Every structure is written in C-alpha cells, then in structure tokens.
C-alpha atoms as one frame of an Amber mdcrd trajectory, in Angstrom:
protein
 -15.072  18.224   5.554 -12.220  18.298   3.109 -10.044  15.076   2.923  -6.855
  14.499   1.346  -6.805  11.247   0.055  -3.214   9.538  -0.688  -2.123   6.452
  -2.294   1.578   6.028  -1.637   3.739   3.596  -3.917   7.266   2.750  -3.749
   8.533   5.655  -6.119   5.020   7.502  -6.704   1.909   8.867  -4.606  -1.439
   9.667  -6.065  -3.693  12.146  -4.249  -7.109  13.757  -4.200  -8.520  16.421
  -2.253 -12.355  15.847  -1.911 -15.483  16.616   0.131 -16.803  13.135   1.073
 -20.119  14.553   1.757 -20.917  15.172  -2.059 -18.194  13.609  -3.846 -16.684
  16.679  -5.272 -12.852  16.582  -6.158 -11.059  20.013  -5.458  -7.865  19.019
  -6.680  -6.197  15.802  -7.899  -2.944  14.705  -9.230   0.187  12.141  -9.136
   3.884  12.542  -7.826   6.076   9.928  -9.499   9.568   8.950  -9.874  10.057
   9.898  -6.137  14.149   9.432  -5.565  15.123   9.882  -9.327  14.014  12.868
 -10.775  10.645  14.116  -9.144   7.944  14.778 -11.542   4.696  16.438 -10.365
   1.344  16.675 -11.826  -1.712  18.739 -10.603  -5.317  19.175 -11.774  -8.231
  21.496 -10.705 -11.139  19.702 -12.008 -10.574  18.699 -15.408  -7.878  21.207
 -16.195  -4.325  19.845 -15.586  -2.734  23.035 -13.892   0.847  21.534 -13.612
   1.549  18.929 -16.108   4.836  16.534 -15.056   6.714  19.599 -13.702  10.183
  18.618 -12.303  10.456  18.960  -8.576  13.127  17.738  -6.572  11.430  14.953
  -4.247  14.395  12.331  -3.097  11.936  11.322  -0.476   8.061  10.934  -0.149
   8.348  13.893   2.410   9.165  16.238  -0.312   6.391  14.966  -2.208   3.719
  15.845   0.292   5.563  19.110   0.658   5.001  19.802  -3.075   1.193  18.477
  -2.755   0.589  20.908  -0.188   2.046  23.887  -1.648  -0.144  23.258  -4.648
  -3.224  22.996  -2.737  -2.620  26.072  -0.788  -0.923  28.201  -3.563  -2.073
  31.762  -4.274  -1.988  31.112  -8.063  -3.888  27.914  -8.299  -4.748  26.606
  -4.866  -8.321  25.295  -3.935  -7.946  26.210  -0.140  -6.888  29.231   1.520
  -4.789  27.413   3.985  -4.121  24.046   5.973  -6.554  24.591   8.219  -9.153
  24.006   5.460  -7.971  20.258   5.348  -9.817  18.281   8.165  -7.718  15.023
   7.810  -5.688  12.519   5.612  -7.086   9.224   4.527  -4.368   6.619   3.208
  -4.905   3.577   1.359  -2.940   0.606   2.954  -2.636  -2.693   1.116  -2.384
  -5.421   3.763  -4.182  -5.361   7.294  -3.603  -9.017   7.660  -5.768 -10.673
  10.154  -5.300  -7.479  12.309  -7.668  -5.124  10.572 -11.423  -5.508   9.866
 -12.283  -2.259   9.183 -10.383   1.288   8.803  -9.038   2.958  11.580  -7.088
   6.262  12.776  -3.757   6.025  12.870  -1.764   5.684  16.280   1.600   3.431
  17.221  -0.557   0.664  17.582  -2.085   1.053  14.306   1.825   1.636  12.626
   3.007  -1.468  14.504   0.254  -3.632  13.064   0.904  -2.094   9.523   4.572
  -2.906  10.187   3.827  -6.419  11.438   1.804  -7.134   7.918   5.065  -6.092
   5.761   6.006  -9.925   5.034   2.459 -10.132   3.736   2.436  -7.178   1.497
   6.450  -6.466   1.019   5.843  -4.114  -1.974   3.119  -2.021  -0.722   3.090
  -2.090   2.677   6.691  -0.141   3.184   5.436   2.380   0.668   2.134   2.875
   2.320   4.021   3.474   5.823   6.236   5.934   4.239   3.127   8.214   2.822
   1.736   8.139   6.092   4.946   9.273   7.925   5.722  11.682   5.400   1.997
  13.218   6.082   2.604  13.044   9.770   5.703  15.009   9.628   4.355  17.689
   7.294   0.873  17.718   9.105   1.732  16.869  12.577  -1.618  18.103  13.494
  -3.912  16.586  11.373  -5.811  13.193  12.039  -4.635  10.134   9.738  -6.546
   7.309   8.759  -5.670   3.804   7.300  -7.862   2.226   5.108  -6.936  -1.505
   4.097  -7.591  -3.108   0.725  -8.176  -6.476   2.592 -10.820  -5.378   5.687
 -13.574  -5.926   3.312 -12.967  -9.643   2.607 -12.513 -10.305   6.378 -16.196
 -11.071   6.604 -15.404 -14.537   4.741 -16.339 -17.606   6.343 -13.288 -20.018
   7.409 -14.186 -22.352   4.573 -13.481 -19.734   2.256 -10.144 -18.233   3.238
  -8.650 -21.573   4.584  -5.946 -23.273   2.384  -5.830 -27.049   2.449  -2.040
 -26.867   3.902  -1.137 -28.158   7.541  -3.223 -25.796   9.683  -0.155 -24.893
  11.931   0.594 -22.299   8.592  -2.721 -20.780   9.125  -1.977 -20.331  12.997
   1.591 -19.600  12.974   2.186 -17.797   9.855  -1.375 -16.309   8.895  -1.385
 -18.377   5.770  -4.835 -17.631   4.633  -6.923 -15.864   1.581  -7.131 -12.202
   2.251  -8.174 -10.959  -1.134  -7.693  -7.284  -2.306  -9.235  -4.210  -4.241
 -11.619  -4.569  -1.111 -12.193  -0.720  -0.949 -13.547  -0.790  -4.591 -15.744
  -4.089  -4.043 -16.819  -2.438  -0.786 -18.196   0.804  -2.870 -19.548  -1.202
  -5.712 -21.397  -3.456  -3.890 -22.910  -0.819  -1.580 -23.659   1.266  -4.625
 -25.391  -1.829  -6.353 -27.597  -1.974  -3.484 -28.370   1.448  -3.695 -29.371
   1.266  -7.067 -31.282  -1.576  -6.554 -33.356   0.206  -3.560 -32.037  -2.649
  -1.029 -29.536  -0.437   0.770 -31.505   0.083   3.945 -32.959  -3.753   3.668
 -30.146  -5.596   1.667 -31.416  -8.877   3.364 -29.499 -11.728   1.577 -29.066
 -10.274  -1.839 -26.456 -11.922  -3.539 -24.164  -9.617  -5.916 -20.926 -10.788
  -7.558 -18.487  -7.788  -8.364 -16.366  -8.284 -11.209 -13.650  -5.651 -10.475
 -11.843  -6.211 -14.160  -8.575  -4.086 -14.850  -4.836  -4.615 -15.358  -5.212
  -6.453 -11.983  -8.764  -8.314 -11.550 -10.493  -9.828  -9.080 -14.192 -10.985
  -8.010 -15.897 -10.793  -5.092 -19.370 -12.914  -3.803 -21.296 -10.849  -1.388
 -24.456 -11.478   0.540 -26.530  -8.754   2.386 -23.582  -6.619   1.424 -20.888
  -8.654   3.021 -18.052 -10.548   1.118 -18.335 -14.087   1.416 -15.598 -15.135
  -1.298 -12.970 -13.120  -3.605 -10.556 -14.545  -6.028  -7.227 -13.146  -4.893
  -5.519 -14.816  -2.243  -2.527 -14.566   0.193  -1.426 -12.361  -2.379  -2.712
 -10.577  -5.629  -1.432 -13.028  -7.772  -4.280 -15.644  -7.529  -7.549 -16.023
  -9.272  -8.011 -15.817 -13.032  -5.395 -13.995 -15.631  -4.893 -10.406 -15.636
  -3.032  -8.234 -17.478   0.745  -9.367 -16.430  -0.268 -11.877 -13.816  -0.996
 -15.681 -14.548  -3.909 -16.331 -11.865  -4.279 -19.539 -10.385  -1.766 -22.262
 -12.006  -0.941 -25.623 -11.188   2.126 -25.236  -8.641   3.568 -28.337 -10.459
   4.373 -25.981 -13.308   6.100 -23.680 -11.014   8.539 -26.545 -10.053   8.818
 -27.730 -13.381   9.994 -24.565 -15.230  12.558 -23.894 -12.319  13.936 -27.359
 -12.780  14.242 -27.175 -16.373  15.529 -23.397 -16.977  17.470 -23.280 -13.279
  15.238 -20.067 -12.303  15.054 -19.247  -8.771  12.336 -18.405  -6.860  12.625
 -14.683  -7.346  12.770 -15.103 -11.235  10.065 -17.445 -11.235   7.701 -14.666
  -9.378   8.565 -12.267 -12.022   7.390 -14.383 -14.639   4.182 -15.040 -12.692
   3.640 -11.400 -11.862   5.131  -9.422 -14.575   5.458 -11.690 -17.636   1.924
 -13.841 -17.848  -1.521 -13.261 -17.717  -2.961 -11.886 -21.244   0.630 -10.229
 -22.054   2.158 -13.874 -21.819  -0.619 -15.583 -23.696  -0.801 -12.885 -26.735
   2.888 -11.407 -26.737   1.270  -8.304 -27.850   0.390  -6.092 -24.555  -1.213
  -6.306 -21.175  -3.933  -3.457 -22.404  -6.936  -4.611 -23.487  -7.651  -2.249
 -26.163  -4.380  -3.166 -27.894  -5.571  -6.822 -27.722  -8.883  -6.350 -29.004
  -7.102  -4.145 -31.814  -4.754  -7.055 -32.726  -7.940  -9.603 -32.384  -9.508
  -7.635 -34.746  -6.629  -7.448 -37.106  -6.474 -11.361 -37.239  -3.816 -11.865
 -34.457  -4.991 -15.624 -32.990  -2.947 -15.360 -29.828  -4.634 -11.799 -28.804
  -7.967 -13.530 -29.490  -6.928 -16.294 -27.455  -5.726 -14.194 -24.646  -9.146
 -12.422 -24.897 -10.948 -15.597 -24.628  -9.178 -17.177 -22.042  -9.852 -14.321
 -19.640 -13.654 -13.926 -20.190 -13.790 -17.688 -20.058 -11.801 -17.902 -16.636
 -14.166 -14.781 -15.361 -17.336 -16.677 -16.260 -16.226 -19.688 -14.300 -15.719
 -17.956 -11.586 -19.095 -16.131 -11.772 -20.468 -19.285 -12.142 -18.631 -21.169
  -8.672 -19.730 -18.060  -6.716 -23.628 -18.460  -7.943 -23.250 -22.055  -6.619
 -21.639 -20.803  -3.475 -24.052 -18.244  -2.482 -26.991 -20.704  -3.730 -27.782
 -17.912  -6.613 -27.039 -14.260  -7.733 -29.327 -11.346  -8.027 -26.753  -8.982
  -9.636 -23.543  -9.166 -11.555 -21.404  -5.735 -11.411 -18.729  -4.497 -13.801
 -16.169  -2.398 -13.043 -12.494  -0.854 -13.159 -11.202   0.180 -16.334 -11.752
  -2.827 -18.112 -15.349  -3.843 -16.758 -16.841  -0.063 -17.299 -15.046   0.338
 -20.877 -15.438  -2.599 -22.721 -18.430  -3.822 -23.815 -17.437  -6.614 -25.912
 -15.619  -8.085 -22.389 -18.953  -7.632 -20.755 -20.958  -9.490 -23.326 -18.124
 -12.365 -23.858 -18.528 -13.080 -20.076 -22.104 -13.111 -20.069 -22.294 -15.142
 -22.705 -23.447 -18.836 -21.771 -24.732 -17.500 -18.520 -28.521 -17.594 -19.864
 -29.129 -20.636 -17.723 -28.410 -18.434 -14.875 -31.090 -15.864 -16.062 -28.481
 -13.739 -17.259 -29.625 -11.621 -20.367 -27.949  -8.705 -21.434 -29.365  -5.717
 -23.480 -27.039  -5.036 -26.486 -28.004  -1.906 -27.126 -27.783  -0.968 -23.235
 -24.368  -2.552 -23.050 -22.940   0.040 -25.388 -21.921   2.323 -22.587 -18.261
   3.406 -20.945 -17.466   4.758 -17.816 -21.047   5.511 -16.936 -23.540   4.006
 -14.481 -25.745   1.798 -16.133 -28.080  -1.297 -16.095 -27.268  -3.355 -19.104
 -29.630  -6.024 -18.495 -32.487  -6.755 -20.569 -35.841  -5.848 -19.110 -36.650
  -9.663 -18.806 -33.181 -11.051 -17.288 -34.054 -12.399 -14.181 -30.433 -11.457
 -13.102 -29.591  -7.815 -13.141 -26.434  -6.520 -14.832 -24.638  -3.269 -13.983
 -22.133  -1.173 -14.833 -20.765   0.556 -11.817 -17.840   2.974 -11.940 -15.723
   2.177  -8.812 -14.599   5.444  -6.481 -12.186   3.987  -4.190 -10.887   7.488
  -3.298 -14.710   8.265  -2.107 -14.687   5.149   0.056 -11.278   6.294   1.696
 -12.568   9.725   2.204 -15.902   8.794   3.802 -14.103   6.481   6.181 -11.652
   8.856   7.131 -14.580  11.748   7.899 -16.271   9.276   9.663 -13.493   8.518
  12.097 -12.490  12.129  12.568 -15.833  13.537  13.148
C-alpha cells in the first residue's frame, strides 16, 4: 500500500508518501506560509526536486492540491495516478478522553476532534483543516486520524489525575494527557524488538526520552504507557527549547502582579521565551548552546546542566514508580544526535545499574546500543519514526 501521511499546522503542511510494509518513503516535503505567499518543497529520496517554490496557497486546499500534482507529475512524480495512493493518515494532536487508538475519519470522529479544540486550541483546528482539505481533494480515499495523546491513555488514574477539586476532571476533562505519543509508541515497541521481547514483553520496564525542541519522557511497562511528563498541554515536564516545563504556579501570579501581564502574555513567556533559551539568552538550539558553553558562556552551560539534571530526575522518579527499569532509550533531535547530553543525563545513574560505553555513545542519528557490556540497564539510541507509525495505523484500519 501507498499511504499519504499529513501533518497540518496552522500555516504549514508536512507530507510523506510511504509504503508502511517496508518503510520506504517515495516522496516527502513541506508546504509552508499557507495563507501568505506559499512555499512548496518536494523531495524524492534524498534529492530535493522542488526547493521552496512560490505556489499560490491561500488555504490548505491549494496546498494539498500542490502535493497531489507533484506526486503524479509526469516529470518527477512517484506514482502514475491517484489510484496508487490507497489512504491518508493524519496526525491529530489532541484526542482527549475520546480516543485511545487511531480511528477512521467519519462524522463522529470529526465531531470528537472538534470537541477537543479547547484542549488543543492551536493544533486541533489546523489538523481538522488538513483532514477537510484532503476530503475535498480526495473524496473517495479513506482518511485516518492518529492521535498524539492516544498512547498515554493506558495511564492509571493515580498517574493522570491532578490534585484539584475532582469536579474539574468530571466536568471539564482536566487531567494529564501527554504528547509525542506516536513517537513514544514507536520507540518503545522498537526497543522491545531490539531486546527480542516484542512477542512476549511481560513487565519489561522502559523509559523513553523524546528530547528535542519539545521534549517529554514516558514510562512504559510491557509496551504500555504508565506515566508521562507532559500534562493537560505540552508545557509541563522539564525545560525544553523555549518552554519552561514545570514551575511553581506562585511564580506566575507573582510576575503577573509585578509587571501587569495578562494571562496571554504570561503564557507566551512560559511557552516561547523560557526553557534553555530563557536561561541562556543564547538560543533554543542545543547545538548553539553547546558551542557557546564550550567557548565559556556560563549561562549556556547552566541551561544545559539544568536540562540534563531535570531529565535525570524524571528518569529516577519513573524508575521508582515502575519498581525498576530495564532500558532507557533516547530519541528525537537532541536524543538521537547529542552524545554529550546523553552522557550528562546518564552520569549519576550508576546506582540504578546504568553504565554507558563512551565509544559506543559516539553515535548520531542511527540505531545503537550505547550501554557498556556489564550495564544492568540497557541504554539505546533509537531514531523515532512517527510517520511510519501513522502509515501503519492507516494501512491496518483501511485493509
């Protein structure tokens, strides 16, 4: 099967056409500045065939049409006609309590995604726009929604409930949801395969560290999530590129009173001006931080130290919650590519049986075991592949 994977943002649309059976990506690219001046990028294999070409994209509908025209183009298309595209899989941020798994898009599914807009006000409307644009352009193709939150719906109540008046959970759905679920699901499942336990996972305990500009951890037992670091929204957890992670809520009240911020200004600070950017004053990019720290910038070093310290604390707390850990896995942009960050996080976890091999840890962007031979806890780098997970779910539901 050929599955078109769509990840629609408010003014952008990422796409891949892939075969879920072997993971082969036929083509991929990006539509950006939708509603402004429209830029279209199209790659076949590793070759960029169309590079940020200006294409009129007043709405997502025109963006989808540009994608489809490129895919079937006689000049550089990868399929002869639309008939060779079997289905479309959509990343949807927030499924609320409604969805514990991916689902075929129908009227009930769309209504449920709309119901979750208050929980995902920035992403869910854009995701719906992408779905509707595909429905208009490909009316006879099945569409599937794959939810970022679904993997975390196996958490027990003690992990997802907040210590607030219970009526907010009952009436307003206030609880921990977690995000990056498609990544955590892929990485945890792949880890079990690498360990030879995919057929019989038992109570294997895995901590997945999805570390990038946005970051989260998950604790998984037997392939199922039992806790995760993000919460009602993606601001919670440890410091990220520009997000603060967990903070004492008193700070919010204090700063709002002191500087006269309204709640939108305060949330913008917490989401866009905090994290390692806020501490360092240098960048939200960990490569820039590492370079600055190496040149003697103390605030850049502090930002890195704060990040790795907080991740290490979460790992320790999840090991305690699960009663141990069998494997720690690093993924996403920073987790896959920064040997220094991985080493700093694991430093001090020797008491848990974690021991890195310094030479094995000198790896970037490839699947590898980086723990020492005598480490009681296995440590891996496993590149994430959310698109493949979306394509597999779509293919399974559309058979």
